[in-house]
CSV table of C-alpha atoms in Angstrom, one decimal:
chain,number,residue,atom,x,y,z
A,1,MET,CA,0.1,-0.1,0.0
A,2,SER,CA,1.7,3.3,-0.1
A,3,HIS,CA,2.6,6.2,2.3
A,4,HIS,CA,5.4,6.9,4.3
A,5,ARG,CA,3.9,5.9,7.9
A,6,ALA,CA,5.1,7.4,11.1
A,7,ARG,CA,6.3,4.6,13.4
A,8,GLU,CA,5.1,5.5,16.9
A,9,SER,CA,8.8,5.7,18.3
A,10,SER,CA,9.4,8.2,15.8
A,11,GLY,CA,7.3,10.1,13.7
A,12,LEU,CA,6.9,9.2,10.5
A,13,ARG,CA,7.3,5.2,9.6
A,14,PRO,CA,8.7,4.1,6.4
A,15,ARG,CA,6.0,3.4,3.6
A,16,SER,CA,2.4,2.5,3.5
A,17,ARG,CA,-0.5,2.9,5.9
A,18,ARG,CA,-1.0,5.8,7.1
A,19,ALA,CA,-12.8,18.4,20.9
A,20,VAL,CA,-13.0,20.1,19.2
A,21,LEU,CA,-13.5,23.5,21.6
A,22,LEU,CA,-16.6,24.8,20.7
A,23,SER,CA,-17.5,28.3,21.6
A,24,ALA,CA,-19.6,28.8,24.3
A,25,ALA,CA,-23.0,30.3,23.9
A,26,ALA,CA,-26.2,29.0,23.2
A,27,VAL,CA,-25.5,25.0,23.2
A,28,LEU,CA,-28.1,22.8,22.0
A,29,VAL,CA,-27.8,19.1,23.0
A,30,ILE,CA,-30.1,17.7,20.1
A,31,GLY,CA,-29.2,13.8,21.5
A,32,SER,CA,-29.1,10.7,19.3
A,33,GLY,CA,-29.9,7.5,19.4
A,34,ALA,CA,-27.5,5.1,17.6
A,35,ALA,CA,-27.9,1.9,16.0
A,36,ALA,CA,-25.6,-1.2,17.7
A,37,LEU,CA,-23.2,-2.8,15.3
A,38,ALA,CA,-23.7,-6.3,15.2
A,39,ALA,CA,-22.4,-8.7,12.7
A,40,ALA,CA,-24.9,-11.5,11.9
A,41,GLY,CA,-24.2,-14.3,12.8
A,42,SER,CA,-21.1,-13.2,14.8
A,43,GLY,CA,-20.1,-13.2,18.5
A,44,ASP,CA,-17.4,-11.1,20.3
A,45,GLU,CA,-15.5,-8.4,19.1
A,46,HIS,CA,-12.4,-8.6,17.4
A,47,PRO,CA,-3.0,0.8,9.7
A,48,THR,CA,2.8,0.6,7.0
A,49,ALA,CA,6.7,0.6,6.8
A,50,ALA,CA,7.9,-1.3,4.3
A,51,ALA,CA,5.2,-3.4,2.6
A,52,PRO,CA,3.2,-4.9,5.2
A,53,ALA,CA,2.4,-8.3,6.3
A,54,ALA,CA,-0.9,-9.9,7.5
A,55,THR,CA,-0.9,-12.7,9.8
A,56,ALA,CA,-3.8,-12.3,12.2
A,57,GLU,CA,-6.5,-14.4,13.4
A,58,GLY,CA,-9.7,-13.7,13.0
A,59,GLY,CA,-9.9,-12.9,16.9
A,60,THR,CA,-12.2,-14.6,19.5
A,61,GLY,CA,-15.7,-13.7,17.5
A,62,THR,CA,-17.5,-16.5,15.6
A,63,PRO,CA,-16.7,-16.3,11.9
A,64,ILE,CA,-20.2,-15.0,9.8
A,65,PRO,CA,-21.6,-17.3,8.2
A,66,GLY,CA,-20.1,-17.7,4.8
A,67,GLY,CA,-17.5,-16.0,6.3
A,68,SER,CA,-13.2,-16.7,6.6
A,69,ALA,CA,-12.0,-19.3,8.3
A,70,THR,CA,-9.7,-17.8,11.0
A,71,ALA,CA,-6.1,-18.7,10.5
A,72,SER,CA,-3.5,-19.2,13.0
A,73,ALA,CA,-1.0,-16.7,12.6
A,74,SER,CA,2.5,-17.1,13.3
A,75,ALA,CA,4.1,-14.7,15.5
A,76,SER,CA,7.3,-15.3,14.3
A,77,THR,CA,8.7,-13.0,11.1
A,78,SER,CA,6.9,-14.8,8.2
A,79,ALA,CA,3.5,-16.2,8.1
A,80,SER,CA,3.5,-20.1,8.4
A,81,ALA,CA,2.8,-21.9,5.5
A,82,SER,CA,1.0,-24.3,6.6
A,83,ALA,CA,-1.7,-22.0,8.6
A,84,SER,CA,-5.2,-22.4,7.1
A,85,PRO,CA,-6.3,-20.6,4.5
A,86,SER,CA,-9.0,-17.7,5.2
A,87,ALA,CA,-12.1,-18.5,2.7
A,88,SER,CA,-13.2,-15.3,1.4
A,89,ALA,CA,-15.4,-13.7,4.0
A,90,SER,CA,-18.3,-12.6,3.3
A,91,ALA,CA,-20.3,-9.8,4.0
A,92,SER,CA,-22.3,-9.8,7.3
A,93,ALA,CA,-25.3,-7.5,7.7
A,94,SER,CA,-24.5,-5.5,11.5
A,95,ALA,CA,-26.3,-3.3,13.0
A,96,SER,CA,-23.9,-0.3,12.8
A,97,ALA,CA,-23.3,1.3,15.8
A,98,SER,CA,-22.2,4.7,17.3
A,99,ALA,CA,-22.0,6.6,20.4
A,100,SER,CA,-23.0,9.6,20.1
A,101,ALA,CA,-24.7,12.8,18.7
A,102,SER,CA,-25.0,16.0,21.2
A,103,ALA,CA,-24.3,18.7,18.8
A,104,SER,CA,-23.4,22.6,19.5
A,105,ALA,CA,-24.5,25.7,17.9
A,106,SER,CA,-21.6,27.7,17.5
A,107,ALA,CA,-21.4,31.3,18.6
A,108,ALA,CA,-19.8,33.9,15.9
A,109,GLY,CA,-16.5,34.5,16.4
A,110,SER,CA,-14.1,31.7,18.7
A,111,SER,CA,-13.8,32.4,21.8
A,112,PRO,CA,-10.2,32.8,23.7
A,113,THR,CA,-8.0,29.3,25.1
A,114,ALA,CA,-6.0,28.3,27.3
A,115,LYS,CA,-2.3,29.8,26.4
A,116,GLY,CA,-0.7,28.4,23.3
A,117,ALA,CA,-3.8,26.5,22.1
A,118,ALA,CA,-5.6,27.4,19.5
A,119,THR,CA,-9.6,26.9,18.9
A,120,PRO,CA,-10.4,24.7,15.6
A,121,PRO,CA,-14.1,25.6,13.7
A,122,GLY,CA,-16.7,23.6,15.5
A,123,PRO,CA,-19.0,20.7,14.0
A,124,PRO,CA,-22.1,21.7,12.8
A,125,ALA,CA,-25.2,22.1,14.4
A,126,ALA,CA,-26.0,18.3,14.3
A,127,PRO,CA,-24.0,15.2,13.1
A,128,VAL,CA,-25.0,14.2,10.0
A,129,ALA,CA,-27.1,10.7,10.0
A,130,LYS,CA,-25.3,7.7,9.4
A,131,PRO,CA,-26.1,5.2,6.6
A,132,GLY,CA,-29.1,2.8,7.2
A,133,THR,CA,-27.9,-0.3,6.2
A,134,ALA,CA,-25.1,-2.3,8.0
A,135,PRO,CA,-21.9,-2.8,6.6
A,136,ALA,CA,-20.5,-5.8,5.4
A,137,THR,CA,-17.7,-7.5,7.6
A,138,PHE,CA,-14.7,-10.1,7.1
A,139,THR,CA,-13.4,-11.9,10.2
A,140,GLY,CA,-10.3,-13.4,9.5
A,141,LEU,CA,-6.6,-12.6,8.6
A,142,ALA,CA,-5.4,-9.5,6.4
A,143,PHE,CA,-2.6,-8.1,5.1
A,144,ASP,CA,-1.7,-4.6,3.6
A,145,THR,CA,1.1,-3.7,1.3
A,146,CYS,CA,2.1,0.0,0.3
A,147,THR,CA,1.6,-0.7,-3.3
A,148,ALA,CA,-1.5,-2.9,-4.6
A,149,PRO,CA,-0.2,-6.9,-6.2
A,150,GLY,CA,-1.0,-7.7,-9.8
A,151,LEU,CA,-3.7,-9.5,-10.3
A,152,ALA,CA,-1.4,-12.3,-10.7
A,153,THR,CA,0.0,-12.3,-7.5
A,154,MET,CA,-3.7,-11.9,-5.7
A,155,ASN,CA,-4.5,-15.0,-7.9
A,156,ALA,CA,-1.3,-16.9,-6.4
A,157,TRP,CA,-2.2,-15.8,-2.7
A,158,HIS,CA,-5.7,-16.4,-3.1
A,159,GLY,CA,-6.5,-20.0,-1.5
A,160,THR,CA,-3.0,-20.5,-0.8
A,161,SER,CA,-2.0,-17.8,1.8
A,162,PRO,CA,-3.7,-17.9,5.1
A,163,TYR,CA,-5.2,-14.1,4.2
A,164,GLY,CA,-8.8,-13.8,3.2
A,165,ALA,CA,-8.3,-9.7,2.9
A,166,ALA,CA,-6.3,-7.1,1.3
A,167,ALA,CA,-6.3,-2.8,2.4
A,168,VAL,CA,-5.6,-0.7,-0.9
A,169,TYR,CA,-4.5,2.8,-0.4
A,170,ILE,CA,-7.3,4.4,-2.3
A,171,GLY,CA,-6.0,8.2,-2.2
A,172,GLY,CA,-5.1,10.9,0.2
A,173,LYS,CA,-2.5,13.4,-0.8
A,174,ASN,CA,-0.2,11.9,2.1
A,175,ARG,CA,-0.4,8.5,-0.2
A,176,GLY,CA,3.3,7.5,-0.4
A,177,CYS,CA,3.7,4.5,-2.8
A,178,ALA,CA,1.9,4.5,-6.9
A,179,GLN,CA,-1.3,2.1,-8.0
A,180,PRO,CA,-0.4,1.0,-11.0
A,181,GLN,CA,-2.5,-2.1,-10.3
A,182,LEU,CA,-5.2,-0.1,-8.6
A,183,THR,CA,-8.1,0.0,-11.0
A,184,ALA,CA,-12.1,-0.5,-11.2
A,185,ASN,CA,-11.4,-4.0,-12.9
A,186,TRP,CA,-8.6,-4.6,-10.4
A,187,VAL,CA,-11.1,-4.2,-7.7
A,188,LYS,CA,-13.7,-6.3,-9.4
A,189,SER,CA,-11.5,-8.8,-10.4
A,190,VAL,CA,-10.2,-9.8,-6.8
A,191,SER,CA,-13.5,-9.1,-5.5
A,192,SER,CA,-15.2,-11.7,-7.4
A,193,SER,CA,-12.4,-14.5,-6.8
A,194,GLY,CA,-12.8,-14.3,-3.1
A,195,TRP,CA,-10.7,-11.2,-1.7
A,196,LYS,CA,-12.3,-8.9,0.9
A,197,LEU,CA,-10.9,-5.4,0.5
A,198,VAL,CA,-9.9,-2.9,3.5
A,199,PRO,CA,-10.0,1.3,1.5
A,200,LEU,CA,-7.6,3.3,3.1
A,201,TYR,CA,-7.6,6.9,2.9
A,202,VAL,CA,-4.2,8.9,3.8
A,203,GLY,CA,-5.5,12.2,5.1
A,204,ALA,CA,-4.0,15.5,6.5
A,205,GLN,CA,-1.6,14.6,9.3
A,206,PRO,CA,-1.2,16.3,12.6
A,207,PRO,CA,0.2,19.6,12.7
A,208,CYS,CA,2.4,18.6,15.9
A,209,GLN,CA,4.1,15.3,14.0
A,210,THR,CA,7.6,14.7,13.5
A,211,GLY,CA,8.7,14.6,10.0
A,212,SER,CA,7.1,15.9,7.1
A,213,SER,CA,4.1,15.1,5.1
A,214,PRO,CA,2.9,17.2,1.7
A,215,GLU,CA,-0.8,17.8,3.6
A,216,LYS,CA,-0.6,18.7,7.6
A,217,LEU,CA,-4.0,20.5,9.3
A,218,THR,CA,-4.0,23.1,11.5
A,219,ALA,CA,-6.9,24.2,14.2
A,220,ASP,CA,-8.0,26.1,11.6
A,221,THR,CA,-8.1,24.3,8.6
A,222,ALA,CA,-9.3,21.2,10.3
A,223,VAL,CA,-13.0,21.3,10.2
A,224,PRO,CA,-13.4,22.6,6.1
A,225,LEU,CA,-10.4,19.9,5.3
A,226,GLY,CA,-11.9,17.0,7.0
A,227,THR,CA,-15.0,17.5,5.0
A,228,THR,CA,-12.9,18.2,1.6
A,229,ASP,CA,-10.5,14.6,1.9
A,230,GLY,CA,-13.9,13.1,3.3
A,231,LYS,CA,-15.5,14.2,0.0
A,232,ASP,CA,-12.5,13.2,-1.6
A,233,ALA,CA,-12.3,9.6,-0.4
A,234,VAL,CA,-15.7,8.8,-1.6
A,235,ALA,CA,-15.0,10.1,-4.8
A,236,LYS,CA,-12.0,7.7,-4.9
A,237,ALA,CA,-13.5,4.5,-3.6
A,238,ALA,CA,-16.5,5.0,-5.6
A,239,ALA,CA,-14.4,5.5,-8.9
A,240,LEU,CA,-13.0,1.9,-8.1
A,241,GLY,CA,-16.6,0.4,-7.7
A,242,MET,CA,-16.5,0.5,-3.9
A,243,ARG,CA,-20.3,1.3,-3.3
A,244,PRO,CA,-22.4,3.2,-0.2
A,245,GLY,CA,-22.3,0.8,2.4
A,246,SER,CA,-18.7,0.2,2.1
A,247,THR,CA,-16.4,1.4,5.3
A,248,LEU,CA,-13.6,3.8,4.4
A,249,TYR,CA,-10.8,3.8,6.8
A,250,LEU,CA,-8.8,7.4,7.9
A,251,ASP,CA,-5.3,7.0,8.2
A,252,VAL,CA,-4.0,9.2,11.0
A,253,GLU,CA,-0.4,8.4,11.6
A,254,ALA,CA,1.5,9.1,14.8
A,255,TYR,CA,2.0,12.4,17.1
A,256,ASN,CA,2.3,13.5,20.2
A,257,THR,CA,-1.3,13.4,22.4
A,258,ALA,CA,0.1,15.4,25.2
A,259,ASP,CA,-0.2,18.6,23.1
A,260,THR,CA,-3.8,19.0,23.6
A,261,SER,CA,-4.1,21.9,20.9
A,262,CYS,CA,-2.7,19.3,18.7
A,263,ALA,CA,-4.4,16.5,19.6
A,264,ASP,CA,-7.9,18.8,19.9
A,265,ALA,CA,-7.3,19.5,15.9
A,266,VAL,CA,-6.9,16.4,14.9
A,267,LEU,CA,-10.4,15.5,16.5
A,268,ALA,CA,-11.9,17.9,14.8
A,269,TYR,CA,-10.2,16.9,11.3
A,270,VAL,CA,-11.4,13.1,11.9
A,271,GLN,CA,-14.8,14.1,13.0
A,272,SER,CA,-15.6,16.5,9.6
A,273,TRP,CA,-13.9,13.6,7.4
A,274,ASN,CA,-16.8,10.7,9.6
A,275,ARG,CA,-19.2,13.3,9.2
A,276,ALA,CA,-18.7,14.2,4.6
A,277,VAL,CA,-18.6,9.9,4.7
A,278,HIS,CA,-21.7,9.3,6.5
A,279,GLY,CA,-23.4,12.0,4.2
A,280,SER,CA,-22.5,10.0,1.1
A,281,GLY,CA,-23.7,6.7,2.3
A,282,TYR,CA,-20.4,5.3,3.9
A,283,TRP,CA,-19.2,4.5,7.0
A,284,ALA,CA,-16.3,5.8,8.6
A,285,GLY,CA,-13.0,3.6,10.4
A,286,PHE,CA,-10.0,4.7,11.5
A,287,TYR,CA,-6.6,3.7,11.5
A,288,GLY,CA,-3.9,4.8,14.0
A,289,PHE,CA,-1.3,4.0,16.8
A,290,ALA,CA,-2.8,2.1,19.7
A,291,SER,CA,-0.3,4.8,22.0
A,292,SER,CA,-0.9,8.1,20.3
A,293,SER,CA,-3.3,8.7,16.9
A,294,ALA,CA,-5.7,5.7,17.8
A,295,ALA,CA,-5.6,6.7,21.6
A,296,GLY,CA,-6.7,10.1,20.9
A,297,ILE,CA,-10.3,9.1,19.2
A,298,ALA,CA,-10.4,6.1,22.3
A,299,ALA,CA,-10.0,9.0,24.8
A,300,ALA,CA,-12.4,10.7,22.9
A,301,ALA,CA,-14.9,8.0,22.8
A,302,GLY,CA,-14.9,7.7,26.7
A,303,LYS,CA,-16.0,11.2,26.5
A,304,ASP,CA,-18.8,10.4,24.8
A,305,ALA,CA,-17.7,13.3,21.2
A,306,PRO,CA,-20.2,13.0,18.7
A,307,ASP,CA,-19.3,11.9,14.7
A,308,LEU,CA,-16.6,9.0,15.9
A,309,PRO,CA,-15.4,6.1,13.8
A,310,ASP,CA,-17.6,3.5,13.4
A,311,ALA,CA,-14.7,0.9,13.3
A,312,MET,CA,-11.0,1.1,14.7
A,313,TRP,CA,-8.2,-0.6,13.3
A,314,TYR,CA,-5.4,-0.2,15.6
A,315,ALA,CA,-1.8,-0.6,14.9
A,316,ARG,CA,0.2,-2.4,18.2
A,317,TYR,CA,3.0,-4.5,17.0
A,318,ASP,CA,2.7,-7.4,19.4
A,319,GLY,CA,2.7,-10.3,17.9
A,320,ALA,CA,-0.3,-11.1,19.2
A,321,ALA,CA,-2.7,-12.0,16.3
A,322,ASP,CA,-6.4,-11.0,18.0
A,323,THR,CA,-8.8,-8.1,18.2
A,324,THR,CA,-9.6,-8.9,22.0
A,325,GLY,CA,-6.9,-9.8,24.3
A,326,SER,CA,-4.5,-7.1,22.7
A,327,PHE,CA,-7.3,-4.2,22.5
A,328,PRO,CA,-5.7,-1.7,24.5
A,329,PHE,CA,-8.6,0.2,25.2
A,330,ALA,CA,-12.1,-0.3,27.0
A,331,SER,CA,-13.0,-3.2,26.1
A,332,GLY,CA,-16.7,-1.8,25.6
A,333,LEU,CA,-15.7,0.4,22.8
A,334,TRP,CA,-16.2,-0.9,19.2
A,335,SER,CA,-17.1,-4.3,20.3
A,336,GLY,CA,-19.2,-6.2,17.9
A,337,HIS,CA,-17.0,-7.0,14.7
A,338,ARG,CA,-15.7,-3.4,14.6
A,339,ARG,CA,-11.9,-3.7,15.3
A,340,ALA,CA,-8.7,-4.7,13.3
A,341,HIS,CA,-5.6,-5.1,14.7
A,342,GLN,CA,-1.9,-4.4,12.8
A,343,TYR,CA,0.2,-6.9,15.2
A,344,GLN,CA,3.4,-6.9,12.8
A,345,VAL,CA,5.0,-5.5,10.1
A,346,ASN,CA,7.5,-5.5,7.4
A,347,GLN,CA,7.0,-9.7,6.3
A,348,LYS,CA,8.4,-11.0,3.4
A,349,GLU,CA,5.9,-14.0,2.3
A,350,THR,CA,5.7,-16.3,-0.3
A,351,TYR,CA,2.4,-18.3,-1.4
A,352,GLY,CA,1.9,-19.6,-5.1
A,353,GLY,CA,5.4,-18.7,-6.1
A,354,ALA,CA,4.7,-15.0,-5.2
A,355,THR,CA,6.3,-13.3,-3.1
A,356,VAL,CA,5.1,-9.5,-1.5
A,357,THR,CA,6.3,-7.9,1.7
A,358,VAL,CA,3.2,-7.3,4.2
A,359,ASP,CA,1.7,-5.8,7.4
A,360,ARG,CA,-0.1,-8.7,9.3
A,361,ASN,CA,-3.5,-7.9,10.8
A,362,ALA,CA,-6.3,-9.6,12.8
A,363,TRP,CA,-9.2,-8.5,11.3
A,364,ASP,CA,-13.0,-8.0,12.6
A,365,ALA,CA,-14.5,-5.5,11.3
A,366,PRO,CA,-16.3,-4.0,8.3
A,367,VAL,CA,-14.9,-4.2,4.9
A,368,ALA,CA,-15.8,-2.5,1.1
A,369,VAL,CA,-18.7,-3.7,-0.6
A,370,VAL,CA,-18.2,-4.4,-4.5
A,371,GLY,CA,-20.1,-5.0,-7.3
């Protein structure tokens, strides 16, 4: 897949993946009811550097009817060739869910904040409604790599590798790798052969992030840029044949969450991106590091912030191919087939005579709808 991701320890990582302070004045709590995301037939719950590898288990959740078999993943550097192959996982209906929808009417102008903290523009008066149909989900092993592999490689890996899903970088100004293979025909072909796809969008990166990114957000641009990027993500997905009802994942790399003004700006951007995606009939997912970007979103979820991601894909390189015991946040967050875990990166693997360097992921979360 494609962009230079930031590693948790040092800002930008080598290759692939990648509260709002509202002005006081007439705060109107609109209240919201959210539907719960639960995949049919499933139980529990369950983004890279040089091309990533996926050898994760599907977690403790029961595979969706007709879904993939959960393959046992090796925590060693290479995936075990003897792992049982992932059958193509079927999209399963899950009731969608989301925590909250309190909205505030912004007062004209912005109120001053603590020294050094900027106040990003607030969200609209009410959150945009989520898609009406439940998202398609996959439970099993998934891989991601910087550049989408050619059809021959995908065909060689299908049925011989332990993977049943592949993440692809569909766009974003910070996408770092060319995607010559990633076309609507490619998407149609690999989906027809049984692969499930995970669309990943490398959006604007945090203003306090170390390293350089072609596009960074600021407190002032967070909300409008989130809207623009969210609409662009939808356009890119649609052009590839990924229909409404698909879940699009926003890639936000590591940053210093102790920098509150930076964290607030990131949250405002993510919320705005989510609203734009929801408004077009797509689900919103999030990829981030367990100790930074994902942690910031989880902290907001603990405070019932509105317009948060429907699914969480967290990077935590602990070699644990699951999405339950390794889940680093409150157990009630993103439960019910809305979690994915990138647990190992940069693994060179060969199946069917084709070699790819991949990141390994345990997947029990929504995917794209194709066809």
